[in-house]
Amino acid sequence: MRTRAALPLVAVLALLAACERSAPPAGPAPAATPALAAPPPPPPPPPPQAAPREARAQSLAPDGTEIRYRVYGQGEPAIVFIHGWSCDSGYWDPQLNALAERHTVVTLDLAGHGGSPAGGRKEWSMARFGSDVAAVVRDAGLGRVVLVGSSMGGTVALEAARQLPGQVIGIVGVDTFRDLAAPYAREVTDPLLAGLRADFPGTVAAFVGGNFFTERTDPIVKRWIVEDMAAAAPEVAIPAMEALLAMDYGPLLAELDLPIVAVNAADSPTDEAAIRRLEPRFRAVALPGVGHFPMLEQPALFNRVLERIVSAWARLEAERNPLSRAAAAG
């Protein structure tokens, strides 16, 4: 800044010296014309989340519950983010700017979560939640999509893909899909469900706070997540957890023909070999130093990994599908 400010003064002094050498002064030297200030640069465009296109869709489930969703950016394939158990679409906020630069990005609140009411829903199955996602994809007029689901949202993504034949090019699970080949152990699930029924806020706070984070997790982020999940509606959360723990993934995976990648915390093992017996294309990516919410704990790292996965699938899709290739070229 000092160099730029000094340049006009040097030029004025040189001009005055030249005039003194060529002729005697005829009077006082004219005052130097002040340098015009450069116009300020235009403000940057607003971030994608500053102007989302918000809408509501009627779930494809028999109850027809109203599902709130938001659309950001543009580009294919679209990325549809599905939140986890007792969470909402706000858990994906750190992904919006980075990914909406190249893709249409959609976030939604499953029925009974966030801005979507419980409505008349009585059955809180993963298939019903999948119908919520499928309704949003259709209502938003999306073409090819990648479904990204956090925790329970990964299972919901599988159910949604079954209801969107030909549209989903891949599924990304976020800290989920660790052992799809074996059912959950009753000695683990029964005490958890009993605790949720007896003291929902206390059980959630203890379970989430004690299992979902690492020593590196920002304490403010941890506290927010624990308090937010503990404040969920038990009449929605408990039957949803029961349905999740009762899932049989074998028939579901046999029906799908899609690549699946799990982006999981490195500290907990993923049984890739067993899962590949159900889905040979399954792969896991281990992220170091994160807990159950890598998209919140290390968003820059998570966003890079997700963009690479989506870009690789988009290239393969363009090779397989001439319509996709034409859309990418245009």
CSV table of C-alpha atoms in Angstrom, one decimal:
chain,number,residue,atom,x,y,z
A,1,MET,CA,0.0,0.0,0.0
A,2,ARG,CA,2.8,2.4,0.8
A,3,THR,CA,4.4,1.9,-2.7
A,4,ARG,CA,1.1,2.6,-4.5
A,5,ALA,CA,0.5,5.8,-2.5
A,6,ALA,CA,4.0,7.2,-3.1
A,7,LEU,CA,3.9,6.9,-6.9
A,8,PRO,CA,1.8,10.0,-7.6
A,9,LEU,CA,4.1,12.2,-5.4
A,10,VAL,CA,7.2,11.0,-7.2
A,11,ALA,CA,5.7,11.9,-10.6
A,12,VAL,CA,4.7,15.4,-9.4
A,13,LEU,CA,8.2,16.1,-8.1
A,14,ALA,CA,9.8,15.0,-11.3
A,15,LEU,CA,7.5,17.2,-13.4
A,16,LEU,CA,8.3,20.3,-11.3
A,17,ALA,CA,12.1,19.7,-11.6
A,18,ALA,CA,11.8,19.5,-15.4
A,19,CYS,CA,9.9,22.8,-15.6
A,20,GLU,CA,12.6,24.6,-13.4
A,21,ARG,CA,15.4,23.5,-15.8
A,22,SER,CA,13.7,24.5,-19.1
A,23,ALA,CA,12.4,28.0,-18.2
A,24,PRO,CA,12.4,30.5,-15.3
A,25,PRO,CA,9.3,30.2,-13.3
A,26,ALA,CA,6.5,32.4,-14.4
A,27,GLY,CA,4.6,32.2,-11.2
A,28,PRO,CA,3.6,29.6,-8.6
A,29,ALA,CA,3.5,26.1,-9.8
A,30,PRO,CA,0.0,24.8,-10.4
A,31,ALA,CA,-1.3,22.5,-7.8
A,32,ALA,CA,-1.0,18.9,-8.6
A,33,THR,CA,-4.3,17.2,-9.6
A,34,PRO,CA,-5.1,14.7,-6.9
A,35,ALA,CA,-5.1,11.0,-8.1
A,36,LEU,CA,-8.6,9.6,-8.7
A,37,ALA,CA,-9.4,6.8,-6.3
A,38,ALA,CA,-10.0,3.4,-8.0
A,39,PRO,CA,-13.7,2.4,-7.8
A,40,PRO,CA,-14.2,-0.3,-5.2
A,41,PRO,CA,-14.5,-3.9,-6.5
A,42,PRO,CA,-18.0,-5.2,-6.9
A,43,PRO,CA,-19.2,-7.3,-3.9
A,44,PRO,CA,-18.8,-11.1,-4.4
A,45,PRO,CA,-21.9,-13.0,-5.3
A,46,PRO,CA,-23.9,-14.3,-2.4
A,47,PRO,CA,-23.1,-17.9,-1.2
A,48,PRO,CA,-25.4,-20.5,-2.5
A,49,GLN,CA,-27.2,-20.9,0.9
A,50,ALA,CA,-28.0,-17.2,0.9
A,51,ALA,CA,-30.7,-17.8,-1.7
A,52,PRO,CA,-32.0,-21.4,-1.6
A,53,ARG,CA,-35.1,-22.4,-3.5
A,54,GLU,CA,-37.3,-23.8,-0.8
A,55,ALA,CA,-40.3,-26.0,-1.5
A,56,ARG,CA,-42.4,-28.7,-0.1
A,57,ALA,CA,-43.2,-32.1,-1.5
A,58,GLN,CA,-45.9,-34.7,-0.6
A,59,SER,CA,-44.2,-37.9,0.5
A,60,LEU,CA,-44.8,-40.9,-1.7
A,61,ALA,CA,-45.6,-42.8,1.5
A,62,PRO,CA,-49.3,-43.6,2.0
A,63,ASP,CA,-49.6,-40.9,4.7
A,64,GLY,CA,-48.6,-38.2,2.2
A,65,THR,CA,-46.7,-36.2,4.8
A,66,GLU,CA,-45.4,-32.8,3.7
A,67,ILE,CA,-41.6,-32.8,3.3
A,68,ARG,CA,-39.7,-29.5,3.4
A,69,TYR,CA,-36.6,-29.3,1.1
A,70,ARG,CA,-34.2,-26.7,-0.2
A,71,VAL,CA,-32.3,-26.6,-3.5
A,72,TYR,CA,-29.0,-24.8,-4.0
A,73,GLY,CA,-26.7,-24.2,-7.1
A,74,GLN,CA,-27.0,-26.1,-10.3
A,75,GLY,CA,-25.3,-28.9,-12.2
A,76,GLU,CA,-25.4,-32.7,-12.6
A,77,PRO,CA,-25.4,-35.1,-11.1
A,78,ALA,CA,-27.4,-33.6,-8.3
A,79,ILE,CA,-26.3,-34.4,-4.7
A,80,VAL,CA,-29.2,-35.1,-2.3
A,81,PHE,CA,-28.2,-35.0,1.4
A,82,ILE,CA,-30.1,-37.1,3.9
A,83,HIS,CA,-29.7,-36.5,7.6
A,84,GLY,CA,-29.4,-39.1,10.3
A,85,TRP,CA,-31.5,-40.2,13.3
A,86,SER,CA,-32.9,-37.3,15.3
A,87,CYS,CA,-31.1,-34.7,13.2
A,88,ASP,CA,-32.2,-32.4,10.4
A,89,SER,CA,-31.0,-30.8,7.1
A,90,GLY,CA,-28.9,-28.2,9.0
A,91,TYR,CA,-26.3,-30.8,9.6
A,92,TRP,CA,-25.2,-30.4,6.0
A,93,ASP,CA,-24.7,-26.6,6.1
A,94,PRO,CA,-20.8,-26.8,5.8
A,95,GLN,CA,-21.2,-28.7,2.4
A,96,LEU,CA,-23.4,-26.1,0.6
A,97,ASN,CA,-20.9,-23.6,-0.6
A,98,ALA,CA,-18.3,-26.0,-1.7
A,99,LEU,CA,-20.5,-28.4,-3.6
A,100,ALA,CA,-23.2,-26.0,-5.0
A,101,GLU,CA,-20.5,-24.5,-7.2
A,102,ARG,CA,-20.7,-27.5,-9.5
A,103,HIS,CA,-23.8,-29.4,-8.5
A,104,THR,CA,-27.4,-29.0,-7.8
A,105,VAL,CA,-27.5,-29.7,-4.0
A,106,VAL,CA,-30.6,-30.7,-2.2
A,107,THR,CA,-31.2,-30.9,1.6
A,108,LEU,CA,-34.4,-32.1,3.1
A,109,ASP,CA,-36.0,-32.8,6.5
A,110,LEU,CA,-37.4,-36.3,6.8
A,111,ALA,CA,-41.0,-36.5,8.2
A,112,GLY,CA,-41.1,-35.6,11.9
A,113,HIS,CA,-37.7,-33.9,11.7
A,114,GLY,CA,-36.7,-30.2,11.3
A,115,GLY,CA,-39.3,-28.3,9.3
A,116,SER,CA,-41.3,-31.4,8.2
A,117,PRO,CA,-44.2,-32.3,10.4
A,118,ALA,CA,-45.0,-35.8,11.6
A,119,GLY,CA,-48.4,-35.4,9.9
A,120,GLY,CA,-50.5,-38.5,10.0
A,121,ARG,CA,-47.6,-40.9,9.9
A,122,LYS,CA,-47.9,-43.9,12.2
A,123,GLU,CA,-45.2,-46.2,10.7
A,124,TRP,CA,-41.6,-44.8,11.1
A,125,SER,CA,-39.9,-47.4,8.9
A,126,MET,CA,-36.8,-46.8,6.7
A,127,ALA,CA,-39.0,-47.5,3.6
A,128,ARG,CA,-41.3,-44.6,4.6
A,129,PHE,CA,-38.4,-42.3,5.0
A,130,GLY,CA,-37.1,-43.5,1.7
A,131,SER,CA,-40.5,-42.4,0.2
A,132,ASP,CA,-39.8,-38.9,1.6
A,133,VAL,CA,-36.6,-38.7,-0.3
A,134,ALA,CA,-38.0,-40.1,-3.5
A,135,ALA,CA,-40.8,-37.5,-3.4
A,136,VAL,CA,-38.3,-34.7,-3.1
A,137,VAL,CA,-36.2,-36.0,-6.0
A,138,ARG,CA,-39.3,-36.1,-8.2
A,139,ASP,CA,-40.8,-32.9,-7.0
A,140,ALA,CA,-37.5,-31.0,-7.6
A,141,GLY,CA,-37.4,-32.4,-11.2
A,142,LEU,CA,-33.9,-33.8,-10.7
A,143,GLY,CA,-32.2,-36.1,-13.3
A,144,ARG,CA,-29.3,-38.2,-12.2
A,145,VAL,CA,-28.6,-38.0,-8.5
A,146,VAL,CA,-26.1,-39.2,-5.9
A,147,LEU,CA,-27.7,-39.9,-2.5
A,148,VAL,CA,-25.6,-39.0,0.5
A,149,GLY,CA,-26.8,-40.3,3.9
A,150,SER,CA,-25.4,-39.8,7.4
A,151,SER,CA,-25.8,-42.7,9.8
A,152,MET,CA,-29.5,-43.7,9.5
A,153,GLY,CA,-29.7,-41.5,6.4
A,154,GLY,CA,-27.5,-44.1,4.7
A,155,THR,CA,-30.1,-46.8,5.2
A,156,VAL,CA,-32.8,-44.3,4.1
A,157,ALA,CA,-30.7,-43.7,0.9
A,158,LEU,CA,-30.8,-47.4,0.1
A,159,GLU,CA,-34.6,-47.4,0.4
A,160,ALA,CA,-35.0,-44.2,-1.6
A,161,ALA,CA,-32.8,-45.7,-4.4
A,162,ARG,CA,-35.2,-48.7,-4.6
A,163,GLN,CA,-38.0,-46.2,-5.3
A,164,LEU,CA,-36.0,-44.2,-7.9
A,165,PRO,CA,-35.0,-46.8,-10.5
A,166,GLY,CA,-32.6,-45.5,-13.1
A,167,GLN,CA,-32.0,-42.1,-11.4
A,168,VAL,CA,-29.5,-42.9,-8.7
A,169,ILE,CA,-25.9,-43.3,-9.9
A,170,GLY,CA,-24.4,-44.1,-6.5
A,171,ILE,CA,-24.9,-43.9,-2.7
A,172,VAL,CA,-22.5,-42.5,-0.2
A,173,GLY,CA,-22.9,-43.5,3.5
A,174,VAL,CA,-21.4,-41.2,6.1
A,175,ASP,CA,-20.1,-43.1,9.2
A,176,THR,CA,-22.5,-45.9,8.5
A,177,PHE,CA,-22.6,-49.3,6.6
A,178,ARG,CA,-20.0,-50.8,8.9
A,179,ASP,CA,-21.4,-54.3,9.1
A,180,LEU,CA,-24.4,-54.8,6.9
A,181,ALA,CA,-24.0,-58.6,6.7
A,182,ALA,CA,-24.8,-59.3,10.4
A,183,PRO,CA,-27.7,-58.1,12.5
A,184,TYR,CA,-27.1,-55.9,15.6
A,185,ALA,CA,-26.5,-57.8,18.8
A,186,ARG,CA,-29.5,-57.9,21.1
A,187,GLU,CA,-27.4,-57.4,24.1
A,188,VAL,CA,-26.5,-54.0,22.7
A,189,THR,CA,-29.8,-53.0,21.2
A,190,ASP,CA,-32.2,-54.1,24.0
A,191,PRO,CA,-30.6,-51.9,26.7
A,192,LEU,CA,-30.4,-48.9,24.4
A,193,LEU,CA,-34.1,-49.2,23.4
A,194,ALA,CA,-35.1,-49.7,27.1
A,195,GLY,CA,-33.2,-46.6,28.0
A,196,LEU,CA,-34.8,-44.5,25.3
A,197,ARG,CA,-38.2,-45.6,26.5
A,198,ALA,CA,-37.5,-44.8,30.1
A,199,ASP,CA,-35.5,-41.6,29.8
A,200,PHE,CA,-35.2,-40.4,26.2
A,201,PRO,CA,-33.2,-37.2,26.7
A,202,GLY,CA,-30.9,-38.6,29.2
A,203,THR,CA,-30.2,-41.8,27.3
A,204,VAL,CA,-29.6,-39.9,24.0
A,205,ALA,CA,-27.3,-37.4,25.7
A,206,ALA,CA,-25.2,-40.2,27.3
A,207,PHE,CA,-25.2,-42.4,24.2
A,208,VAL,CA,-24.4,-39.7,21.7
A,209,GLY,CA,-21.9,-37.8,24.0
A,210,GLY,CA,-20.1,-41.0,24.9
A,211,ASN,CA,-19.8,-42.7,21.5
A,212,PHE,CA,-20.0,-40.2,18.7
A,213,PHE,CA,-17.0,-37.9,19.1
A,214,THR,CA,-13.2,-37.9,19.5
A,215,GLU,CA,-10.9,-35.9,21.7
A,216,ARG,CA,-10.4,-33.6,18.7
A,217,THR,CA,-14.0,-32.7,18.3
A,218,ASP,CA,-14.8,-29.0,18.9
A,219,PRO,CA,-16.6,-29.0,22.3
A,220,ILE,CA,-19.0,-26.4,21.0
A,221,VAL,CA,-20.0,-28.6,18.1
A,222,LYS,CA,-20.2,-31.6,20.4
A,223,ARG,CA,-22.5,-29.8,22.9
A,224,TRP,CA,-24.8,-28.5,20.1
A,225,ILE,CA,-25.2,-32.0,18.6
A,226,VAL,CA,-25.8,-33.7,21.9
A,227,GLU,CA,-28.4,-31.1,23.0
A,228,ASP,CA,-30.1,-31.1,19.6
A,229,MET,CA,-30.5,-34.8,19.3
A,230,ALA,CA,-31.6,-35.2,22.9
A,231,ALA,CA,-34.4,-32.7,22.1
A,232,ALA,CA,-35.9,-34.8,19.3
A,233,ALA,CA,-39.5,-36.1,19.6
A,234,PRO,CA,-39.4,-39.6,21.3
A,235,GLU,CA,-42.6,-40.6,19.5
A,236,VAL,CA,-40.7,-40.3,16.2
A,237,ALA,CA,-37.2,-41.2,17.3
A,238,ILE,CA,-37.9,-44.4,19.2
A,239,PRO,CA,-39.9,-46.3,16.5
A,240,ALA,CA,-37.4,-45.1,13.9
A,241,MET,CA,-34.6,-46.5,16.0
A,242,GLU,CA,-36.5,-49.8,16.4
A,243,ALA,CA,-37.0,-50.0,12.6
A,244,LEU,CA,-33.3,-49.2,11.9
A,245,LEU,CA,-32.0,-51.9,14.3
A,246,ALA,CA,-34.4,-54.5,12.7
A,247,MET,CA,-33.2,-53.9,9.1
A,248,ASP,CA,-32.2,-56.9,7.0
A,249,TYR,CA,-29.9,-55.5,4.3
A,250,GLY,CA,-29.5,-58.6,2.3
A,251,PRO,CA,-32.7,-58.4,0.2
A,252,LEU,CA,-32.4,-54.7,-0.1
A,253,LEU,CA,-28.8,-54.8,-1.5
A,254,ALA,CA,-29.7,-57.7,-3.8
A,255,GLU,CA,-32.4,-55.5,-5.4
A,256,LEU,CA,-30.1,-52.6,-6.1
A,257,ASP,CA,-27.4,-52.4,-8.7
A,258,LEU,CA,-25.4,-49.4,-7.5
A,259,PRO,CA,-21.9,-48.5,-6.3
A,260,ILE,CA,-21.8,-47.8,-2.6
A,261,VAL,CA,-19.1,-46.0,-0.7
A,262,ALA,CA,-18.9,-45.5,3.0
A,263,VAL,CA,-17.0,-42.5,4.3
A,264,ASN,CA,-16.3,-43.6,7.8
A,265,ALA,CA,-14.3,-42.6,10.8
A,266,ALA,CA,-10.9,-44.4,10.8
A,267,ASP,CA,-11.1,-45.3,14.5
A,268,SER,CA,-14.0,-47.8,14.0
A,269,PRO,CA,-13.6,-50.8,11.7
A,270,THR,CA,-15.7,-51.4,8.6
A,271,ASP,CA,-16.2,-55.1,7.6
A,272,GLU,CA,-15.6,-54.5,3.9
A,273,ALA,CA,-15.1,-58.2,3.1
A,274,ALA,CA,-18.5,-59.2,4.5
A,275,ILE,CA,-20.3,-56.4,2.9
A,276,ARG,CA,-18.8,-57.1,-0.5
A,277,ARG,CA,-20.3,-60.5,-0.4
A,278,LEU,CA,-23.6,-58.7,-0.6
A,279,GLU,CA,-22.5,-55.8,-2.8
A,280,PRO,CA,-19.2,-56.5,-4.6
A,281,ARG,CA,-18.6,-52.8,-5.5
A,282,PHE,CA,-18.8,-51.6,-1.9
A,283,ARG,CA,-15.8,-49.6,-0.8
A,284,ALA,CA,-14.9,-47.7,2.4
A,285,VAL,CA,-12.9,-44.5,2.8
A,286,ALA,CA,-11.4,-44.0,6.3
A,287,LEU,CA,-11.1,-40.4,7.6
A,288,PRO,CA,-8.7,-39.9,10.4
A,289,GLY,CA,-9.3,-37.8,13.4
A,290,VAL,CA,-13.1,-37.6,13.1
A,291,GLY,CA,-16.1,-39.1,14.9
A,292,HIS,CA,-19.7,-39.7,13.8
A,293,PHE,CA,-20.1,-36.4,12.0
A,294,PRO,CA,-17.1,-35.9,9.7
A,295,MET,CA,-19.1,-33.3,7.6
A,296,LEU,CA,-19.2,-31.1,10.7
A,297,GLU,CA,-15.9,-32.0,12.3
A,298,GLN,CA,-13.7,-31.8,9.3
A,299,PRO,CA,-15.8,-30.2,6.5
A,300,ALA,CA,-13.0,-29.2,4.2
A,301,LEU,CA,-11.6,-32.8,4.1
A,302,PHE,CA,-15.0,-34.3,3.9
A,303,ASN,CA,-16.0,-32.1,1.0
A,304,ARG,CA,-12.9,-32.9,-1.0
A,305,VAL,CA,-13.5,-36.6,-0.5
A,306,LEU,CA,-17.1,-36.4,-1.5
A,307,GLU,CA,-16.4,-34.3,-4.6
A,308,ARG,CA,-13.9,-36.9,-5.8
A,309,ILE,CA,-16.4,-39.7,-5.4
A,310,VAL,CA,-19.1,-37.9,-7.2
A,311,SER,CA,-16.8,-36.7,-10.0
A,312,ALA,CA,-15.6,-40.3,-10.6
A,313,TRP,CA,-19.2,-41.6,-10.8
A,314,ALA,CA,-20.2,-38.8,-13.1
A,315,ARG,CA,-17.4,-39.7,-15.5
A,316,LEU,CA,-18.4,-43.3,-15.5
A,317,GLU,CA,-22.1,-42.4,-15.9
A,318,ALA,CA,-21.3,-40.2,-18.9
A,319,GLU,CA,-19.5,-43.1,-20.6
A,320,ARG,CA,-22.4,-45.5,-20.0
A,321,ASN,CA,-25.3,-43.1,-20.8
A,322,PRO,CA,-25.2,-40.9,-23.9
A,323,LEU,CA,-27.9,-38.6,-22.5
A,324,SER,CA,-25.7,-37.9,-19.5
A,325,ARG,CA,-22.7,-37.3,-21.7
A,326,ALA,CA,-24.6,-34.8,-23.8
A,327,ALA,CA,-25.8,-33.0,-20.7
A,328,ALA,CA,-22.2,-32.8,-19.4
A,329,ALA,CA,-21.0,-31.4,-22.7
A,330,GLY,CA,-23.7,-28.8,-22.8
